[in-house]
Coordinates of N, CA and C in Angstrom, one line a residue:
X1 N 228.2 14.9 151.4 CA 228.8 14.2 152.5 C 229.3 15.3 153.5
X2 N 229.7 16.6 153.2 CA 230.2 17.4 153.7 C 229.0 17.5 155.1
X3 N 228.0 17.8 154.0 CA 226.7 18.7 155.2 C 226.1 17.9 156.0
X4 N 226.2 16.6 156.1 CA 225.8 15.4 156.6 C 227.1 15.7 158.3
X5 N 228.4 15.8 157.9 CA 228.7 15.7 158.7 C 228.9 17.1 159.3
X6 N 228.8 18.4 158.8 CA 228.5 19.6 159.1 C 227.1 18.9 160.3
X7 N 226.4 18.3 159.8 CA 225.1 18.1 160.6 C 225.3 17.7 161.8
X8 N 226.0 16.5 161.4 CA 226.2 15.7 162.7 C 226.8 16.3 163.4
X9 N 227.9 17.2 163.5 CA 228.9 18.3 164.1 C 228.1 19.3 164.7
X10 N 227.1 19.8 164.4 CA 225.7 20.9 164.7 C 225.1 20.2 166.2
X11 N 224.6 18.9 165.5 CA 223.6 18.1 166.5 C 224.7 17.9 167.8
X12 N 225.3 17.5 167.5 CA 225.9 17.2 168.7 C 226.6 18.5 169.5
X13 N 227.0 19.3 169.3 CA 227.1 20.4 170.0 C 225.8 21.0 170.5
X14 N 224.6 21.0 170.1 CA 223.6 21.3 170.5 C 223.2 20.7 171.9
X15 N 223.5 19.0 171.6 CA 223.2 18.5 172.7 C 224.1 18.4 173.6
X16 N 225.0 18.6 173.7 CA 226.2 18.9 174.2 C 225.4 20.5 175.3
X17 N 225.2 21.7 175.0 CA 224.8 22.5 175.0 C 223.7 22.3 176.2
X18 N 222.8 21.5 175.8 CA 221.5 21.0 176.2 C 221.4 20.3 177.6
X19 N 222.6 19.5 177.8 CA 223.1 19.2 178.7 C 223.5 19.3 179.8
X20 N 223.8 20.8 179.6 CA 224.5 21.5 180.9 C 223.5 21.9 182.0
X21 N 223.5 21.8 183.0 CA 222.9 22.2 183.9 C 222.2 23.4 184.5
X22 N 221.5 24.1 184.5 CA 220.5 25.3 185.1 C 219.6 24.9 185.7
X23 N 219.7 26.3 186.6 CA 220.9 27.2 187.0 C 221.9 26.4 188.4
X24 N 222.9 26.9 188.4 CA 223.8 26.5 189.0 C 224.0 27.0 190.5
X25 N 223.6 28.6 190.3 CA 223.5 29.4 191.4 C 222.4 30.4 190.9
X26 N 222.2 30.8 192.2 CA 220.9 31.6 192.6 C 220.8 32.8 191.7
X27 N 219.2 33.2 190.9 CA 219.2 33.6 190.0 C 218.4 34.6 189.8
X28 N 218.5 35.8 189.6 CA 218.0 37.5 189.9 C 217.0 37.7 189.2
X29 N 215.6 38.0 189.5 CA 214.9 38.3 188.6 C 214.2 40.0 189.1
X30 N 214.7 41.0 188.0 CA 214.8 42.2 188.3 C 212.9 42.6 187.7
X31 N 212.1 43.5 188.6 CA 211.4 44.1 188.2 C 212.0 45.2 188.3
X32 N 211.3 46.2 187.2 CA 211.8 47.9 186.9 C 210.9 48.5 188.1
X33 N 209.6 48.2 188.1 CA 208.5 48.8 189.2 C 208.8 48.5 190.6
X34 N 208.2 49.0 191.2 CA 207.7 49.6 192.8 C 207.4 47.8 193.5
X35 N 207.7 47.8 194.8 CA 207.5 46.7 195.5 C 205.8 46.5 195.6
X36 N 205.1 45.6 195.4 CA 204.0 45.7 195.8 C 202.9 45.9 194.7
X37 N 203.2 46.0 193.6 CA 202.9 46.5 192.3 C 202.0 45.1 191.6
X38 N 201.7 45.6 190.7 CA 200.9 44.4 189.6 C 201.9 43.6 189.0
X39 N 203.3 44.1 189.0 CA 204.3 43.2 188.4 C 205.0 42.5 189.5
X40 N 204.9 42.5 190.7 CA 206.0 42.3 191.8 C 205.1 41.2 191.9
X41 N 204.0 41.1 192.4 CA 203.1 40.3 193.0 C 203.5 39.2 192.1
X42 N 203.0 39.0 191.1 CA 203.3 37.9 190.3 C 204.6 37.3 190.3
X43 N 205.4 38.3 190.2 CA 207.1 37.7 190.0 C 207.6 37.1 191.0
X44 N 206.8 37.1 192.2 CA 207.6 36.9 193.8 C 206.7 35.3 193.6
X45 N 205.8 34.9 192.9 CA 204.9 34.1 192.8 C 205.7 33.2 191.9
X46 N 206.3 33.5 190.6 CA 206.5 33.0 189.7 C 208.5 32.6 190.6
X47 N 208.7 33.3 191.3 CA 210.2 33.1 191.6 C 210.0 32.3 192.7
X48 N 209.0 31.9 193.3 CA 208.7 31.2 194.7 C 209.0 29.7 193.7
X49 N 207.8 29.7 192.7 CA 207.3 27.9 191.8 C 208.3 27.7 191.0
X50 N 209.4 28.3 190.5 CA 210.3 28.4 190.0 C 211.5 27.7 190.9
X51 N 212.0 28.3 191.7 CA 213.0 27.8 193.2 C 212.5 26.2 193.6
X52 N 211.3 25.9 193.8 CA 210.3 24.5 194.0 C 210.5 23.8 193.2
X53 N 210.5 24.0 191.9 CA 210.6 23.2 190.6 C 212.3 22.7 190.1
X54 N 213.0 23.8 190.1 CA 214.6 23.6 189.8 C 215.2 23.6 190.7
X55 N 214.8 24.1 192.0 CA 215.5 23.2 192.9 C 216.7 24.5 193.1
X56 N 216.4 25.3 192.9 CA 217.7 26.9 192.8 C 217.1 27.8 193.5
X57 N 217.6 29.0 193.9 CA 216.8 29.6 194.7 C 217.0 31.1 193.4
X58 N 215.3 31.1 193.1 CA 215.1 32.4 192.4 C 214.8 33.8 193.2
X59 N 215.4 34.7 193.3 CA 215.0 36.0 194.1 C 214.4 37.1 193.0
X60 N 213.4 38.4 194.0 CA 213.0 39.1 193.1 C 214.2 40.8 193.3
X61 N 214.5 41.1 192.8 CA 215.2 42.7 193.3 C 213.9 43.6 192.3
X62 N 214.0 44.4 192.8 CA 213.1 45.8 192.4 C 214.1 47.0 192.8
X63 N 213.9 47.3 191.3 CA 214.8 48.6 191.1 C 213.7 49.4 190.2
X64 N 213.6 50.2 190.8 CA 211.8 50.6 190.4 C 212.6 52.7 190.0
X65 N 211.7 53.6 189.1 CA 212.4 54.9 189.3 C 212.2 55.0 187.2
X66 N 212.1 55.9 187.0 CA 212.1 56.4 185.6 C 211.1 55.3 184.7
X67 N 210.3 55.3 185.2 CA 209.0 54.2 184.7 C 209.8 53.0 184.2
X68 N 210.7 52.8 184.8 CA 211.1 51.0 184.6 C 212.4 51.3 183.7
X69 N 213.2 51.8 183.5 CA 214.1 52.4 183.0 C 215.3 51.7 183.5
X70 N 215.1 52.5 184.8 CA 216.9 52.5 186.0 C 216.8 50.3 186.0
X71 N 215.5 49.9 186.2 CA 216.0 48.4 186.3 C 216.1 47.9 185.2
X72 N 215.4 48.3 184.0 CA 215.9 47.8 182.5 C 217.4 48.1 182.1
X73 N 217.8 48.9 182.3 CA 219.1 49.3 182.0 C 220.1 48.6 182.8
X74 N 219.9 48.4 184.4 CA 220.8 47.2 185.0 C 220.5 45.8 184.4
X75 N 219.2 45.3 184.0 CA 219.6 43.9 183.4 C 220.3 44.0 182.1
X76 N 220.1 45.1 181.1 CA 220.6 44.7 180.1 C 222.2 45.1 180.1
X77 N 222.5 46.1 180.9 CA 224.1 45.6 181.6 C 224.7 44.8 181.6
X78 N 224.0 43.6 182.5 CA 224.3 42.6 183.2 C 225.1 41.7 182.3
X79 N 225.9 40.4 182.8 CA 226.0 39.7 182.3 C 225.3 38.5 181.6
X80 N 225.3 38.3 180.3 CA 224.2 37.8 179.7 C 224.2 36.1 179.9
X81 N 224.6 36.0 180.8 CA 224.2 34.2 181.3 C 223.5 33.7 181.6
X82 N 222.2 34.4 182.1 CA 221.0 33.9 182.3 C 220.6 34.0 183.7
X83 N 221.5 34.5 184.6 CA 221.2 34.3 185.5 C 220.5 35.6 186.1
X84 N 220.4 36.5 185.6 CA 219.4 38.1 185.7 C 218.6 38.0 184.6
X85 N 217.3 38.2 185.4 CA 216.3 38.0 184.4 C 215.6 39.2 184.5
X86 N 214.6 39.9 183.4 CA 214.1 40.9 183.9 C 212.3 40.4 183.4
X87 N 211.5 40.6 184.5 CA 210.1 40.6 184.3 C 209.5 42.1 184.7
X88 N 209.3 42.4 183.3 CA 207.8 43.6 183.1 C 207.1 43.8 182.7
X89 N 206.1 45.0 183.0 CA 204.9 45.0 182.1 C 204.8 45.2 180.9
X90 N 203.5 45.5 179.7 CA 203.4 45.6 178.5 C 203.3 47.5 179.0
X91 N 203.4 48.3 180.0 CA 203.2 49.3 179.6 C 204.2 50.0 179.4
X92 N 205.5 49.5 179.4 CA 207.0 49.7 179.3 C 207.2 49.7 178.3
X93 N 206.8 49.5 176.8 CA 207.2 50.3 175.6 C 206.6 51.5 175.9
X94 N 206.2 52.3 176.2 CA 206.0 53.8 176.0 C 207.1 54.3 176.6
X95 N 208.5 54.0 177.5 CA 209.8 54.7 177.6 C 210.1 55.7 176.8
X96 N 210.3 54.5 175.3 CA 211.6 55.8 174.5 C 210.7 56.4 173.9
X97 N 209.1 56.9 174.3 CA 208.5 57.9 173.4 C 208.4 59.3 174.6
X98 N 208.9 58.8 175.8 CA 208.4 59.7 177.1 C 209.6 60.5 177.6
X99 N 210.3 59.5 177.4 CA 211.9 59.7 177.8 C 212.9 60.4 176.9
X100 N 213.2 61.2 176.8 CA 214.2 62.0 176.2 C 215.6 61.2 175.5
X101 N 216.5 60.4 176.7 CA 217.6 60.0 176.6 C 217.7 59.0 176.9
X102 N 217.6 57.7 176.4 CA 216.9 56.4 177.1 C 218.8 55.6 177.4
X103 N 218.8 55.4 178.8 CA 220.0 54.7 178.6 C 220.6 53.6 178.4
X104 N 219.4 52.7 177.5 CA 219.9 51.2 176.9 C 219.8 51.9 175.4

């Protein structure tokens, strides 16, 4: 009987949860690379159909510098509510083998 209502107490905070609205306000989507790049292009594409779709205004910042480093390190800073996002490439695990002192 317990886990039944353990359950019910789960479910309903989930949807509770589920509920809430996103996003609320306008919402950061950080590339680490260079303006103009193979990752920008897409993200300025993906933040345009995004903004159209939820109805929020998605923006791109580029903080580009230590192969994608300086802007990985500001999202994971960041406050974790969703509203800084970070899009990059797959060639961005080779950092902490290139980089000495990695600051995340």
């Amino acid at each position: 009987m317990r886990s039944i209502a353990a359950g019910l107490a789960f479910s309903l905070w989930v949807f509770s949860a589920l509920a809430q609205d996103y996003p609320t306000r306008p919402v950061r989507i950080v590339i680490p690379l260079s303006p103009g790049g193979t990752t920008d292009v897409p993200g300025r594409i993906i933040a345009q159909k995004l903004s159209e779709t939820l109805g929020q205004q998605f923006f791109v910042e580029n903080r580009a510098g230590a192969g994608g480093t300086i802007g990985t390190d500001y999202v994971a800073k960041s406050r974790p509510d969703g509203y800084t996002l970070l899009l990059t490439a797959s060639p961005f695990v080779i950092a902490p083998h290139v980089y000495k002192n990695m600051p995340v």
